[in-house]
């Protein structure tokens, strides 16, 4: 498994990361929990060393399931989790409905990190991220708290998620970001205009979530696909983009069918094509992929040794153009307001 380093730090991990949002039984439909736990063990056996979770996935269930899957192998991996959401007090409210707001204040994120440590059954977190900017707390306060937890040995590194360039610049005045985790895939290229170049130029690792476009690039979705009631994709929006609204969804599936032809010429699947595409960007440190069973795990791993040619990339772009499907490369990058109205969990 290829190993990559987060920017100008000593943190190194596998190019493919195990994303655990899909281990949330309240946000991504039903899963086979035992199979998911087995997949964690198999991922480590296959050389995957980064596992990404968050307290909001569930909330809490993803961290708990990951801890169960890791067991004594926790020491063998890079563990990433995220804090910064505020939750309703009523324990019967689950999934996205449990989110009551955001808080990146020093006292709050310090308190929430202690909860993450307990659920993950660990003494330290390799990389702690602020999940979303709360737009109220000064960067100096947030970074000061992260630096204090680092000095105390609670975390090894810290970073952010879903932050734009001005926000990262504000953080960098008071500390040193190791990573920014933001959505990036063939259907969503908003990060190419500013965030990815900034990370590359400033030695900040970039973690790409949604590498398979939340299922659009797996080949598993069809025009007849109906999302479960507790599956956030059923609302039609994906972080500010109408990817799952009916007319767009059908066009996107046509793109995926044509992408399958490119992948097949190389003896690969469309999911492997999509992951190889993400990993080919020079700013990307790790591509996060959900892996709920052995089949998904083995398919994702097979993408790591494949490099796309310029001709392949040009052909991919031509398919999007032919089908009239935007890549959103020129759209305003994702901000707090742009993401409004759909799931904020990622």
Coordinates of C-alpha atoms in Angstrom, one line a residue:
X1 CA 0.0 0.0 0.0
X2 CA 1.4 3.4 -1.0
X3 CA 2.2 5.6 2.0
X4 CA 1.8 9.4 1.9
X5 CA 2.8 12.2 4.3
X6 CA 0.6 15.0 5.5
X7 CA 2.2 18.1 4.1
X8 CA 5.2 19.3 6.1
X9 CA 4.6 17.0 9.1
X10 CA 5.8 13.6 10.3
X11 CA 2.3 12.1 10.0
X12 CA 2.2 9.3 7.4
X13 CA -0.6 7.1 6.3
X14 CA -1.9 4.9 3.5
X15 CA -3.2 6.7 0.4
X16 CA -6.6 5.1 0.9
X17 CA -8.3 5.8 4.1
X18 CA -11.2 3.8 5.7
X19 CA -14.1 6.3 6.1
X20 CA -16.6 5.3 8.7
X21 CA -19.6 7.6 8.1
X22 CA -21.2 4.6 6.5
X23 CA -20.9 2.7 9.8
X24 CA -23.5 5.0 11.1
X25 CA -26.7 3.0 11.3
X26 CA -28.9 6.2 11.5
X27 CA -27.5 8.2 8.5
X28 CA -26.6 5.8 5.7
X29 CA -29.3 3.1 5.7
X30 CA -29.0 -0.4 7.2
X31 CA -25.6 -2.2 7.5
X32 CA -24.3 -5.6 8.6
X33 CA -22.5 -4.6 11.8
X34 CA -20.5 -7.8 12.1
X35 CA -19.4 -7.6 8.4
X36 CA -18.3 -4.0 9.0
X37 CA -16.3 -4.9 12.0
X38 CA -14.6 -7.7 10.1
X39 CA -13.8 -5.2 7.3
X40 CA -11.8 -3.1 9.8
X41 CA -9.6 -6.0 10.6
X42 CA -9.1 -6.9 6.9
X43 CA -8.3 -3.3 6.0
X44 CA -5.4 -3.3 8.4
X45 CA -4.3 -6.6 7.0
X46 CA -4.3 -5.1 3.5
X47 CA -2.1 -2.1 4.5
X48 CA -4.8 0.5 5.2
X49 CA -3.5 2.6 8.1
X50 CA -5.8 5.6 8.3
X51 CA -9.3 5.3 9.9
X52 CA -11.5 8.4 9.9
X53 CA -14.6 8.8 12.1
X54 CA -16.4 11.6 14.0
X55 CA -18.6 11.8 17.1
X56 CA -21.5 13.0 15.0
X57 CA -21.6 9.8 12.9
X58 CA -24.6 8.3 14.6
X59 CA -24.1 10.3 16.7
X60 CA -21.4 8.2 18.5
X61 CA -22.2 4.8 16.9
X62 CA -19.4 5.0 14.3
X63 CA -16.7 5.7 16.9
X64 CA -18.0 2.8 19.1
X65 CA -18.1 0.4 16.2
X66 CA -14.6 1.4 15.0
X67 CA -13.2 0.9 18.5
X68 CA -14.8 -2.6 18.6
X69 CA -13.3 -3.4 15.2
X70 CA -9.8 -2.1 16.0
X71 CA -9.4 -3.7 19.4
X72 CA -5.7 -4.2 20.2
X73 CA -4.8 -3.1 16.7
X74 CA -5.4 0.5 17.5
X75 CA -1.7 1.1 17.9
X76 CA -1.1 0.0 14.3
X77 CA -3.2 2.8 12.7
X78 CA -3.6 6.5 12.3
X79 CA -6.9 7.4 14.1
X80 CA -8.8 10.5 12.9
X81 CA -11.9 11.9 14.5
X82 CA -13.8 15.2 14.5
X83 CA -15.6 17.4 17.0
X84 CA -17.5 20.7 16.9
X85 CA -21.2 19.8 16.7
X86 CA -23.8 20.5 19.4
X87 CA -26.4 17.9 20.0
X88 CA -29.9 17.8 21.3
X89 CA -30.3 16.5 24.8
X90 CA -33.0 14.0 23.9
X91 CA -31.3 10.7 23.3
X92 CA -34.2 9.5 21.2
X93 CA -33.3 12.0 18.5
X94 CA -30.7 10.4 16.2
X95 CA -29.1 11.0 12.8
X96 CA -28.9 14.5 11.4
X97 CA -31.9 15.5 13.5
X98 CA -29.6 15.2 16.6
X99 CA -27.5 18.1 15.4
X100 CA -28.5 21.3 17.2
X101 CA -25.7 23.6 16.0
X102 CA -21.9 24.0 16.0
X103 CA -19.4 25.1 18.6
X104 CA -15.6 25.3 18.2
X105 CA -15.0 27.1 21.5
X106 CA -12.1 26.0 23.6
X107 CA -14.2 24.6 26.5
X108 CA -16.6 22.8 24.2
X109 CA -14.1 21.0 21.9
X110 CA -11.9 20.1 24.9
X111 CA -14.9 18.5 26.6
X112 CA -16.1 16.7 23.4
X113 CA -12.6 15.3 22.7
X114 CA -12.7 13.5 26.1
X115 CA -15.9 11.8 24.9
X116 CA -14.2 10.7 21.7
X117 CA -11.3 9.3 23.6
X118 CA -13.6 7.2 25.8
X119 CA -15.7 5.9 22.9
X120 CA -12.6 5.1 20.8
X121 CA -11.0 3.4 23.8
X122 CA -7.7 5.2 23.3
X123 CA -5.4 7.5 25.3
X124 CA -4.7 9.8 22.3
X125 CA -6.0 10.7 18.9
X126 CA -3.5 10.9 16.0
X127 CA -5.4 13.7 14.1
X128 CA -8.3 15.7 15.6
X129 CA -10.3 17.9 13.2
X130 CA -12.8 20.7 13.8
X131 CA -15.7 19.3 11.8
X132 CA -17.2 22.5 10.5
X133 CA -16.5 26.2 11.2
X134 CA -19.0 27.6 13.7
X135 CA -18.5 31.2 12.4
X136 CA -18.7 32.5 15.9
X137 CA -15.6 31.4 17.7
X138 CA -12.3 33.2 17.0
X139 CA -9.7 31.0 15.3
X140 CA -7.2 32.0 18.0
X141 CA -9.4 30.4 20.7
X142 CA -10.0 27.2 18.7
X143 CA -6.4 26.7 17.8
X144 CA -5.3 27.6 21.3
X145 CA -7.4 24.7 22.7
X146 CA -6.0 22.3 20.1
X147 CA -2.5 23.3 21.0
X148 CA -3.2 22.7 24.7
X149 CA -4.6 19.2 24.0
X150 CA -1.5 18.5 21.9
X151 CA 0.8 19.6 24.7
X152 CA -1.1 17.4 27.1
X153 CA -0.7 14.4 24.8
X154 CA -4.4 14.0 24.1
X155 CA -3.8 14.5 20.4
X156 CA -0.8 14.3 18.1
X157 CA -1.9 16.6 15.3
X158 CA -4.9 18.8 14.6
X159 CA -6.6 20.2 11.6
X160 CA -10.0 21.3 10.2
X161 CA -12.7 20.0 7.9
X162 CA -14.8 22.0 5.4
X163 CA -12.8 25.2 5.9
X164 CA -12.2 27.6 3.0
X165 CA -8.9 29.4 2.4
X166 CA -9.6 32.5 4.5
X167 CA -10.5 30.3 7.4
X168 CA -7.4 28.2 7.0
X169 CA -5.3 31.4 6.8
X170 CA -6.9 32.6 10.1
X171 CA -6.0 29.3 11.8
X172 CA -2.5 29.4 10.5
X173 CA -1.8 32.7 12.3
X174 CA -2.1 30.9 15.6
X175 CA -0.8 27.4 15.0
X176 CA 0.0 24.8 12.3
X177 CA -2.7 22.9 10.5
X178 CA -1.9 19.3 9.6
X179 CA -4.9 18.7 7.4
X180 CA -8.1 19.9 5.9
X181 CA -10.8 17.3 5.1
X182 CA -13.2 18.4 2.3
X183 CA -15.4 16.7 -0.3
X184 CA -13.7 16.1 -3.7
X185 CA -14.7 13.8 -6.6
X186 CA -15.4 13.9 -10.3
X187 CA -18.9 15.4 -9.8
X188 CA -17.6 18.0 -7.2
X189 CA -14.4 19.8 -8.2
X190 CA -15.1 23.0 -6.2
X191 CA -11.9 22.6 -4.2
X192 CA -9.7 22.8 -7.3
X193 CA -9.9 26.5 -7.6
X194 CA -8.5 27.5 -4.2
X195 CA -8.5 25.0 -1.3
X196 CA -6.4 22.3 -3.0
X197 CA -3.7 24.8 -4.3
X198 CA -3.5 26.5 -0.9
X199 CA -3.0 23.1 0.9
X200 CA -0.3 22.1 -1.6
X201 CA 1.5 25.4 -1.3
X202 CA 1.4 25.6 2.4
X203 CA 2.2 22.0 3.3
X204 CA -1.2 21.1 4.6
X205 CA -2.5 17.6 4.0
X206 CA -5.8 17.2 2.1
X207 CA -8.2 14.5 3.0
X208 CA -10.8 13.9 0.2
X209 CA -14.2 12.6 1.4
X210 CA -16.9 11.5 -0.9
X211 CA -14.3 10.1 -3.3
X212 CA -17.0 7.9 -4.9
X213 CA -19.5 10.7 -4.9
X214 CA -21.6 9.1 -2.2
X215 CA -22.3 6.1 -4.3
X216 CA -22.8 7.7 -7.7
X217 CA -19.4 6.3 -8.8
X218 CA -19.7 2.8 -7.4
X219 CA -21.9 1.5 -10.3
X220 CA -24.3 0.1 -7.7
X221 CA -27.0 2.8 -8.2
X222 CA -29.7 2.6 -10.9
X223 CA -32.6 4.7 -12.1
X224 CA -34.8 2.5 -9.9
X225 CA -32.7 3.1 -6.7
X226 CA -34.8 4.2 -3.8
X227 CA -32.9 5.4 -0.7
X228 CA -34.0 4.3 2.7
X229 CA -35.9 6.7 4.9
X230 CA -32.8 7.2 7.1
X231 CA -30.5 7.7 4.2
X232 CA -29.6 11.4 3.8
X233 CA -29.2 11.1 0.0
X234 CA -33.0 10.7 -0.3
X235 CA -33.2 14.5 0.3
X236 CA -31.6 15.1 -3.1
X237 CA -28.8 17.4 -2.0
X238 CA -25.1 16.6 -1.4
X239 CA -23.3 19.4 0.4
X240 CA -24.8 22.2 -1.5
X241 CA -25.1 20.4 -4.9
X242 CA -28.3 18.8 -6.3
X243 CA -26.6 15.5 -7.2
X244 CA -29.5 13.3 -6.1
X245 CA -32.4 15.3 -7.5
X246 CA -34.2 13.2 -10.0
X247 CA -33.2 14.9 -13.3
X248 CA -29.6 15.4 -12.3
X249 CA -29.4 11.9 -10.8
X250 CA -30.4 10.2 -14.1
X251 CA -27.8 12.3 -16.1
X252 CA -25.1 11.3 -13.5
X253 CA -26.0 7.7 -13.9
X254 CA -25.4 8.0 -17.6
X255 CA -22.0 9.5 -17.0
X256 CA -21.2 6.6 -14.6
X257 CA -22.2 4.0 -17.3
X258 CA -19.8 5.6 -19.8
X259 CA -17.1 5.8 -17.2
X260 CA -17.5 2.1 -16.7
X261 CA -16.3 1.6 -20.3
X262 CA -13.0 3.5 -19.6
X263 CA -12.5 1.5 -16.5
X264 CA -13.2 -1.8 -18.3
X265 CA -10.5 -1.1 -20.9
X266 CA -8.0 -1.1 -18.0
X267 CA -9.5 -4.2 -16.3
X268 CA -10.9 -2.0 -13.5
X269 CA -14.2 -1.0 -12.0
X270 CA -15.7 2.5 -12.1
X271 CA -15.2 2.8 -8.4
X272 CA -11.5 2.1 -8.9
X273 CA -11.4 4.7 -11.7
X274 CA -13.0 7.3 -9.5
X275 CA -10.6 6.6 -6.6
X276 CA -7.6 6.7 -8.9
X277 CA -8.8 10.0 -10.3
X278 CA -9.0 11.6 -6.8
X279 CA -5.6 10.2 -5.7
X280 CA -3.9 11.6 -8.8
X281 CA -4.2 15.2 -7.7
X282 CA -0.9 16.2 -6.2
X283 CA -2.4 18.0 -3.2
X284 CA -4.4 14.9 -2.1
X285 CA -2.9 13.0 0.8
X286 CA -5.6 10.4 1.3
X287 CA -8.9 9.4 -0.4
X288 CA -11.5 8.3 2.1
X289 CA -13.8 5.5 1.1
X290 CA -16.5 3.7 3.0
X291 CA -15.9 -0.1 3.2
X292 CA -18.6 -2.0 4.9
X293 CA -17.6 -5.5 3.8
X294 CA -14.8 -7.5 2.3
X295 CA -15.9 -7.1 -1.3
X296 CA -15.9 -3.3 -1.1
X297 CA -12.6 -3.4 0.7
X298 CA -10.8 -5.5 -2.0
X299 CA -12.3 -3.4 -4.8
X300 CA -11.0 -0.1 -3.3
X301 CA -7.5 -1.4 -2.6
X302 CA -7.2 -2.5 -6.2
X303 CA -7.3 1.2 -7.3
X304 CA -4.0 2.1 -5.5
X305 CA -1.6 0.9 -8.1
X306 CA -3.3 2.6 -11.1
X307 CA -2.3 5.9 -12.6
X308 CA -4.5 7.6 -15.1
X309 CA -3.0 9.0 -18.2
X310 CA -3.7 12.5 -19.5
X311 CA -5.7 10.9 -22.3
X312 CA -7.8 9.1 -19.7
X313 CA -8.5 12.3 -17.8
X314 CA -9.4 14.2 -21.1
X315 CA -11.8 11.4 -22.0
X316 CA -13.4 11.6 -18.6
X317 CA -13.9 15.3 -18.9
X318 CA -15.4 14.8 -22.4
X319 CA -18.0 12.5 -21.1
X320 CA -19.2 15.1 -18.5
X321 CA -19.4 17.6 -21.3
X322 CA -21.2 15.3 -23.7
X323 CA -23.9 14.5 -21.1
X324 CA -24.3 18.0 -20.0
X325 CA -23.3 17.2 -16.4
X326 CA -21.4 20.0 -14.6
X327 CA -18.3 19.2 -12.6
X328 CA -18.9 22.4 -10.5
X329 CA -15.2 23.3 -10.9
X330 CA -16.1 26.9 -11.4
X331 CA -18.8 27.0 -8.7
X332 CA -18.3 28.9 -5.5
X333 CA -16.5 26.6 -3.1
X334 CA -18.4 25.0 -0.4
X335 CA -19.1 27.3 2.6
X336 CA -21.3 27.1 5.6
X337 CA -24.2 28.7 3.7
X338 CA -23.7 26.7 0.5
X339 CA -24.1 23.4 2.5
X340 CA -27.3 24.5 4.1
X341 CA -30.3 22.3 3.7
X342 CA -28.6 19.0 3.5
X343 CA -26.6 16.7 5.7
X344 CA -23.9 18.4 7.7
X345 CA -22.6 15.2 9.2
X346 CA -19.6 14.7 6.9

